Short mmCIF file of N, CA, C and O in Angstrom, two decimals:
data_model
loop_
_atom_site.label_atom_id
_atom_site.label_comp_id
_atom_site.label_asym_id
_atom_site.label_seq_id
_atom_site.Cartn_x
_atom_site.Cartn_y
_atom_site.Cartn_z
N MET A 1156 0.85 -1.18 0.00
CA MET A 1156 0.00 0.00 0.00
C MET A 1156 0.88 1.24 0.00
O MET A 1156 1.93 1.26 0.61
N ARG A 1157 0.41 2.25 -0.70
CA ARG A 1157 1.18 3.46 -0.86
C ARG A 1157 0.50 4.64 -0.19
O ARG A 1157 -0.70 4.68 -0.06
N GLY A 1158 1.29 5.61 0.20
CA GLY A 1158 0.75 6.86 0.73
C GLY A 1158 -0.05 6.66 2.00
O GLY A 1158 0.00 5.64 2.66
N GLY A 1159 -0.83 7.68 2.36
CA GLY A 1159 -1.64 7.64 3.55
C GLY A 1159 -3.08 7.25 3.27
O GLY A 1159 -3.96 7.60 4.04
N TYR A 1160 -3.33 6.55 2.17
CA TYR A 1160 -4.68 6.16 1.80
C TYR A 1160 -5.16 4.99 2.63
O TYR A 1160 -4.38 4.18 3.11
N THR A 1161 -6.48 4.88 2.76
CA THR A 1161 -7.07 3.70 3.37
C THR A 1161 -7.61 2.81 2.25
O THR A 1161 -7.98 3.30 1.18
N TYR A 1162 -7.64 1.52 2.50
CA TYR A 1162 -8.08 0.56 1.50
C TYR A 1162 -9.10 -0.38 2.11
O TYR A 1162 -9.02 -0.72 3.28
N SER A 1163 -10.04 -0.83 1.30
CA SER A 1163 -11.00 -1.85 1.69
C SER A 1163 -10.87 -3.01 0.73
O SER A 1163 -10.26 -2.88 -0.34
N GLU A 1164 -11.48 -4.13 1.09
CA GLU A 1164 -11.49 -5.26 0.17
C GLU A 1164 -12.16 -4.84 -1.12
O GLU A 1164 -13.19 -4.15 -1.10
N PRO A 1165 -11.62 -5.22 -2.28
CA PRO A 1165 -12.26 -4.86 -3.54
C PRO A 1165 -13.62 -5.55 -3.70
O PRO A 1165 -13.84 -6.61 -3.10
N PRO A 1166 -14.51 -4.95 -4.48
CA PRO A 1166 -15.82 -5.57 -4.68
C PRO A 1166 -15.71 -6.89 -5.44
O PRO A 1166 -14.72 -7.15 -6.11
N GLU A 1167 -16.75 -7.69 -5.33
CA GLU A 1167 -16.79 -8.97 -6.03
C GLU A 1167 -16.67 -8.75 -7.53
O GLU A 1167 -17.28 -7.85 -8.09
N GLY A 1168 -15.86 -9.56 -8.19
CA GLY A 1168 -15.68 -9.46 -9.63
C GLY A 1168 -14.61 -8.47 -10.05
O GLY A 1168 -14.38 -8.28 -11.24
N ALA A 1169 -13.94 -7.85 -9.09
CA ALA A 1169 -12.92 -6.86 -9.42
C ALA A 1169 -11.64 -7.55 -9.90
O ALA A 1169 -11.24 -8.59 -9.38
N VAL A 1170 -11.02 -6.95 -10.90
CA VAL A 1170 -9.75 -7.42 -11.44
C VAL A 1170 -8.79 -6.24 -11.51
O VAL A 1170 -9.22 -5.08 -11.56
N THR A 1171 -7.50 -6.53 -11.52
CA THR A 1171 -6.49 -5.50 -11.66
C THR A 1171 -5.67 -5.80 -12.90
O THR A 1171 -5.24 -6.94 -13.12
N CYS A 1172 -5.47 -4.78 -13.74
CA CYS A 1172 -4.67 -4.93 -14.95
C CYS A 1172 -3.20 -4.97 -14.54
O CYS A 1172 -2.72 -4.07 -13.85
N MET A 1173 -2.50 -6.00 -14.94
CA MET A 1173 -1.09 -6.12 -14.59
C MET A 1173 -0.22 -5.27 -15.50
O MET A 1173 0.97 -5.12 -15.26
N THR A 1174 -0.80 -4.66 -16.54
CA THR A 1174 -0.07 -3.77 -17.43
C THR A 1174 -0.05 -2.35 -16.88
O THR A 1174 0.99 -1.74 -16.74
N CYS A 1175 -1.24 -1.82 -16.53
CA CYS A 1175 -1.31 -0.42 -16.07
C CYS A 1175 -1.60 -0.28 -14.58
O CYS A 1175 -1.45 0.80 -14.02
N GLY A 1176 -2.04 -1.35 -13.90
CA GLY A 1176 -2.28 -1.31 -12.47
C GLY A 1176 -3.67 -0.84 -12.07
O GLY A 1176 -3.97 -0.73 -10.89
N ARG A 1177 -4.54 -0.56 -13.04
CA ARG A 1177 -5.89 -0.09 -12.70
C ARG A 1177 -6.80 -1.24 -12.29
O ARG A 1177 -6.76 -2.31 -12.86
N MET A 1178 -7.63 -0.97 -11.29
CA MET A 1178 -8.62 -1.94 -10.87
C MET A 1178 -9.94 -1.61 -11.55
O MET A 1178 -10.28 -0.45 -11.73
N ALA A 1179 -10.67 -2.64 -11.94
CA ALA A 1179 -11.97 -2.47 -12.58
C ALA A 1179 -12.81 -3.71 -12.28
O ALA A 1179 -12.32 -4.71 -11.78
N ILE A 1180 -14.08 -3.63 -12.62
CA ILE A 1180 -14.97 -4.78 -12.50
C ILE A 1180 -14.93 -5.53 -13.83
O ILE A 1180 -15.19 -4.95 -14.89
N GLY A 1181 -14.58 -6.80 -13.78
CA GLY A 1181 -14.52 -7.60 -14.99
C GLY A 1181 -15.91 -7.99 -15.47
O GLY A 1181 -16.75 -8.41 -14.67
N ILE A 1182 -16.16 -7.81 -16.77
CA ILE A 1182 -17.44 -8.21 -17.36
C ILE A 1182 -17.17 -9.14 -18.53
O ILE A 1182 -16.09 -9.14 -19.12
N SER A 1183 -18.17 -9.94 -18.87
CA SER A 1183 -18.06 -10.89 -19.97
C SER A 1183 -18.25 -10.18 -21.30
O SER A 1183 -18.74 -9.05 -21.37
N ARG A 1184 -17.87 -10.85 -22.36
CA ARG A 1184 -18.07 -10.30 -23.71
C ARG A 1184 -19.56 -10.05 -23.96
O ARG A 1184 -19.95 -9.03 -24.51
N ALA A 1185 -20.41 -10.97 -23.53
CA ALA A 1185 -21.86 -10.81 -23.74
C ALA A 1185 -22.36 -9.55 -23.04
O ALA A 1185 -23.17 -8.79 -23.59
N GLU A 1186 -21.90 -9.31 -21.81
CA GLU A 1186 -22.31 -8.11 -21.07
C GLU A 1186 -21.77 -6.85 -21.75
O GLU A 1186 -22.49 -5.84 -21.85
N ALA A 1187 -20.53 -6.89 -22.21
CA ALA A 1187 -19.95 -5.73 -22.91
C ALA A 1187 -20.75 -5.43 -24.18
O ALA A 1187 -21.07 -4.27 -24.47
N GLU A 1188 -21.11 -6.47 -24.93
CA GLU A 1188 -21.90 -6.27 -26.16
C GLU A 1188 -23.28 -5.71 -25.83
O GLU A 1188 -23.79 -4.87 -26.56
N ARG A 1189 -23.89 -6.17 -24.73
CA ARG A 1189 -25.19 -5.65 -24.33
C ARG A 1189 -25.08 -4.16 -23.99
O ARG A 1189 -25.92 -3.36 -24.40
N ARG A 1190 -24.04 -3.79 -23.27
CA ARG A 1190 -23.86 -2.38 -22.90
C ARG A 1190 -23.57 -1.50 -24.12
O ARG A 1190 -24.04 -0.36 -24.20
N VAL A 1191 -22.81 -2.01 -25.07
CA VAL A 1191 -22.54 -1.27 -26.31
C VAL A 1191 -23.84 -1.04 -27.07
O VAL A 1191 -24.12 0.07 -27.52
N GLU A 1192 -24.63 -2.09 -27.20
CA GLU A 1192 -25.91 -1.98 -27.91
C GLU A 1192 -26.82 -0.96 -27.23
O GLU A 1192 -27.45 -0.13 -27.89
N ALA A 1193 -26.89 -1.00 -25.91
CA ALA A 1193 -27.74 -0.06 -25.17
C ALA A 1193 -27.26 1.38 -25.34
O ALA A 1193 -28.07 2.29 -25.54
N ALA A 1194 -25.96 1.59 -25.27
CA ALA A 1194 -25.42 2.95 -25.41
C ALA A 1194 -25.65 3.48 -26.82
O ALA A 1194 -26.05 4.64 -27.01
N ASN A 1195 -25.43 2.65 -27.82
CA ASN A 1195 -25.61 3.10 -29.20
C ASN A 1195 -27.08 3.28 -29.56
O ASN A 1195 -27.40 4.09 -30.43
N ALA A 1196 -27.97 2.59 -28.88
CA ALA A 1196 -29.41 2.75 -29.13
C ALA A 1196 -29.90 4.12 -28.69
O ALA A 1196 -30.91 4.62 -29.19
N ASN A 1197 -29.18 4.73 -27.75
CA ASN A 1197 -29.57 6.05 -27.25
C ASN A 1197 -28.98 7.20 -28.05
O ASN A 1197 -29.18 8.35 -27.69
N ARG A 1198 -28.26 6.89 -29.11
CA ARG A 1198 -27.68 7.96 -29.94
C ARG A 1198 -28.79 8.70 -30.68
O ARG A 1198 -29.81 8.12 -31.04
N ARG A 1199 -28.57 9.95 -30.90
CA ARG A 1199 -29.56 10.77 -31.59
C ARG A 1199 -29.13 10.99 -33.03
O ARG A 1199 -27.94 11.00 -33.33
N PRO A 1200 -30.08 11.20 -33.94
CA PRO A 1200 -29.70 11.48 -35.34
C PRO A 1200 -28.79 12.70 -35.40
O PRO A 1200 -29.00 13.69 -34.71
N GLY A 1201 -27.72 12.59 -36.16
CA GLY A 1201 -26.79 13.70 -36.30
C GLY A 1201 -25.73 13.76 -35.22
O GLY A 1201 -24.92 14.69 -35.20
N ASP A 1202 -25.73 12.78 -34.31
CA ASP A 1202 -24.72 12.77 -33.24
C ASP A 1202 -23.34 12.66 -33.87
O ASP A 1202 -23.05 11.74 -34.64
N ALA A 1203 -22.46 13.62 -33.59
CA ALA A 1203 -21.14 13.66 -34.20
C ALA A 1203 -20.18 12.63 -33.61
O ALA A 1203 -19.18 12.28 -34.24
N ARG A 1204 -20.46 12.16 -32.40
CA ARG A 1204 -19.58 11.17 -31.79
C ARG A 1204 -19.74 9.83 -32.48
O ARG A 1204 -20.84 9.41 -32.81
N PRO A 1205 -18.64 9.12 -32.70
CA PRO A 1205 -18.76 7.79 -33.31
C PRO A 1205 -19.41 6.82 -32.33
O PRO A 1205 -19.28 6.99 -31.11
N PRO A 1206 -20.10 5.81 -32.83
CA PRO A 1206 -20.69 4.81 -31.92
C PRO A 1206 -19.57 4.07 -31.17
O PRO A 1206 -18.47 3.93 -31.68
N ILE A 1207 -19.87 3.63 -29.96
CA ILE A 1207 -18.86 2.89 -29.21
C ILE A 1207 -18.84 1.43 -29.66
O ILE A 1207 -19.81 0.93 -30.25
N THR A 1208 -17.73 0.77 -29.39
CA THR A 1208 -17.56 -0.65 -29.70
C THR A 1208 -17.13 -1.36 -28.42
O THR A 1208 -16.89 -0.72 -27.39
N VAL A 1209 -16.97 -2.65 -28.50
CA VAL A 1209 -16.54 -3.43 -27.34
C VAL A 1209 -15.14 -2.97 -26.89
O VAL A 1209 -14.80 -3.10 -25.71
N ALA A 1210 -14.35 -2.39 -27.78
CA ALA A 1210 -13.02 -1.90 -27.42
C ALA A 1210 -13.09 -0.84 -26.33
O ALA A 1210 -12.10 -0.60 -25.62
N TYR A 1211 -14.24 -0.20 -26.17
CA TYR A 1211 -14.43 0.79 -25.11
C TYR A 1211 -14.16 0.19 -23.73
O TYR A 1211 -13.74 0.87 -22.81
N PHE A 1212 -14.39 -1.11 -23.59
CA PHE A 1212 -14.25 -1.79 -22.31
C PHE A 1212 -12.87 -2.44 -22.15
O PHE A 1212 -12.73 -3.47 -21.49
N SER A 1213 -11.85 -1.85 -22.73
CA SER A 1213 -10.48 -2.32 -22.58
C SER A 1213 -9.65 -1.21 -21.96
O SER A 1213 -9.86 -0.04 -22.27
N CYS A 1214 -8.72 -1.55 -21.09
CA CYS A 1214 -7.94 -0.49 -20.46
C CYS A 1214 -6.58 -0.30 -21.11
O CYS A 1214 -6.00 0.76 -21.01
N CYS A 1215 -6.04 -1.29 -21.75
CA CYS A 1215 -4.69 -1.22 -22.34
C CYS A 1215 -4.67 -1.95 -23.68
O CYS A 1215 -5.57 -2.72 -24.00
N MET A 1216 -3.60 -1.72 -24.42
CA MET A 1216 -3.45 -2.44 -25.69
C MET A 1216 -3.29 -3.94 -25.45
O MET A 1216 -3.78 -4.75 -26.21
N ARG A 1217 -2.56 -4.30 -24.41
CA ARG A 1217 -2.34 -5.71 -24.08
C ARG A 1217 -2.62 -5.96 -22.61
O ARG A 1217 -1.72 -6.17 -21.81
N PRO A 1218 -3.90 -5.92 -22.24
CA PRO A 1218 -4.22 -6.10 -20.82
C PRO A 1218 -4.00 -7.54 -20.37
O PRO A 1218 -4.23 -8.49 -21.11
N ARG A 1219 -3.52 -7.69 -19.16
CA ARG A 1219 -3.41 -8.98 -18.48
C ARG A 1219 -3.99 -8.75 -17.10
O ARG A 1219 -3.59 -7.82 -16.41
N TYR A 1220 -4.93 -9.58 -16.70
CA TYR A 1220 -5.65 -9.34 -15.44
C TYR A 1220 -5.37 -10.41 -14.40
O TYR A 1220 -5.12 -11.56 -14.72
N ARG A 1221 -5.45 -9.97 -13.15
CA ARG A 1221 -5.43 -10.87 -12.00
C ARG A 1221 -6.57 -10.43 -11.10
O ARG A 1221 -7.10 -9.32 -11.24
N LEU A 1222 -6.97 -11.29 -10.18
CA LEU A 1222 -8.00 -10.89 -9.22
C LEU A 1222 -7.50 -9.71 -8.41
O LEU A 1222 -6.32 -9.67 -8.02
N ALA A 1223 -8.37 -8.75 -8.17
CA ALA A 1223 -8.00 -7.58 -7.37
C ALA A 1223 -7.84 -8.00 -5.92
O ALA A 1223 -8.48 -8.94 -5.44
N ARG A 1224 -6.96 -7.29 -5.23
CA ARG A 1224 -6.73 -7.58 -3.81
C ARG A 1224 -6.59 -6.28 -3.04
O ARG A 1224 -6.45 -5.20 -3.62
N LEU A 1225 -6.61 -6.39 -1.74
CA LEU A 1225 -6.48 -5.24 -0.87
C LEU A 1225 -5.24 -4.44 -1.26
O LEU A 1225 -4.17 -5.00 -1.44
N GLY A 1226 -5.40 -3.13 -1.43
CA GLY A 1226 -4.29 -2.26 -1.80
C GLY A 1226 -4.28 -1.87 -3.26
O GLY A 1226 -3.46 -1.07 -3.69
N ASP A 1227 -5.20 -2.43 -4.05
CA ASP A 1227 -5.24 -2.10 -5.48
C ASP A 1227 -5.97 -0.81 -5.78
O ASP A 1227 -5.72 -0.18 -6.81
N CYS A 1228 -6.90 -0.40 -4.92
CA CYS A 1228 -7.71 0.78 -5.19
C CYS A 1228 -8.05 1.47 -3.87
O CYS A 1228 -8.71 0.88 -3.02
N PRO A 1229 -7.60 2.72 -3.68
CA PRO A 1229 -7.89 3.41 -2.42
C PRO A 1229 -9.39 3.64 -2.23
O PRO A 1229 -10.13 3.78 -3.20
N ASP A 1230 -9.82 3.70 -0.99
CA ASP A 1230 -11.22 4.02 -0.69
C ASP A 1230 -11.59 5.35 -1.34
O ASP A 1230 -10.80 6.29 -1.32
N GLY A 1231 -12.75 5.41 -1.92
CA GLY A 1231 -13.25 6.64 -2.54
C GLY A 1231 -12.86 6.80 -3.99
O GLY A 1231 -13.37 7.69 -4.66
N ALA A 1232 -11.95 5.97 -4.49
CA ALA A 1232 -11.56 6.06 -5.89
C ALA A 1232 -12.67 5.48 -6.77
O ALA A 1232 -13.45 4.65 -6.33
N THR A 1233 -12.73 5.93 -8.00
CA THR A 1233 -13.71 5.40 -8.93
C THR A 1233 -13.07 4.32 -9.79
O THR A 1233 -11.85 4.29 -9.96
N TYR A 1234 -13.89 3.44 -10.31
CA TYR A 1234 -13.41 2.40 -11.21
C TYR A 1234 -14.49 2.11 -12.23
O TYR A 1234 -15.64 2.47 -12.05
N SER A 1235 -14.10 1.48 -13.30
CA SER A 1235 -15.04 1.21 -14.39
C SER A 1235 -15.16 -0.29 -14.61
O SER A 1235 -14.76 -1.08 -13.77
N SER A 1236 -15.67 -0.66 -15.77
CA SER A 1236 -15.80 -2.07 -16.14
C SER A 1236 -14.87 -2.36 -17.30
O SER A 1236 -14.67 -1.51 -18.17
N VAL A 1237 -14.29 -3.56 -17.31
CA VAL A 1237 -13.43 -3.97 -18.41
C VAL A 1237 -13.83 -5.37 -18.89
O VAL A 1237 -14.31 -6.19 -18.11
N LEU A 1238 -13.63 -5.59 -20.17
CA LEU A 1238 -13.86 -6.91 -20.74
C LEU A 1238 -12.75 -7.83 -20.25
O LEU A 1238 -11.57 -7.60 -20.51
N CYS A 1239 -13.11 -8.83 -19.48
CA CYS A 1239 -12.12 -9.75 -18.89
C CYS A 1239 -12.56 -11.17 -19.19
O CYS A 1239 -13.46 -11.69 -18.54
N GLU A 1240 -11.93 -11.76 -20.18
CA GLU A 1240 -12.31 -13.11 -20.58
C GLU A 1240 -11.50 -14.18 -19.87
O GLU A 1240 -11.87 -15.34 -19.87
N ARG A 1241 -10.37 -13.77 -19.27
CA ARG A 1241 -9.57 -14.73 -18.53
C ARG A 1241 -8.65 -13.99 -17.58
O ARG A 1241 -8.36 -12.82 -17.75
N LEU A 1242 -8.20 -14.70 -16.55
CA LEU A 1242 -7.23 -14.16 -15.60
C LEU A 1242 -5.88 -14.74 -15.93
O LEU A 1242 -5.74 -15.92 -16.26
N ASP A 1243 -4.84 -13.92 -15.85
CA ASP A 1243 -3.49 -14.39 -16.16
C ASP A 1243 -2.73 -14.83 -14.93
O ASP A 1243 -1.74 -15.52 -15.04
N GLU A 1244 -3.19 -14.40 -13.76
CA GLU A 1244 -2.48 -14.75 -12.53
C GLU A 1244 -3.47 -14.69 -11.37
O GLU A 1244 -4.30 -13.82 -11.32
N GLY A 1245 -3.32 -15.58 -10.47
CA GLY A 1245 -4.11 -15.54 -9.25
C GLY A 1245 -5.57 -15.89 -9.41
O GLY A 1245 -6.38 -15.54 -8.60
N GLY A 1246 -5.93 -16.60 -10.48
CA GLY A 1246 -7.33 -16.94 -10.69
C GLY A 1246 -7.51 -18.35 -10.67
O GLY A 1246 -8.00 -19.26 -10.62
#
């Protein structure tokens, strides 16, 4: 653990990227595709932003994940969801 931060046990399903060190909630490809479809369904005609793809749920070019553990994310920090089809260590 670093600094004067406090840490709690990570939530269920949390993974940590061994490439960048970010903690996130791992989701399946099916869940990522469902979220992409839902987000793109809410687009309005003429929306200048490109539609999102499943790549939106990736944190690095070459992510490798392990189960998150105490000390990976300080209390009060925010985290997102990532497409996690397998764990590379500790799973």
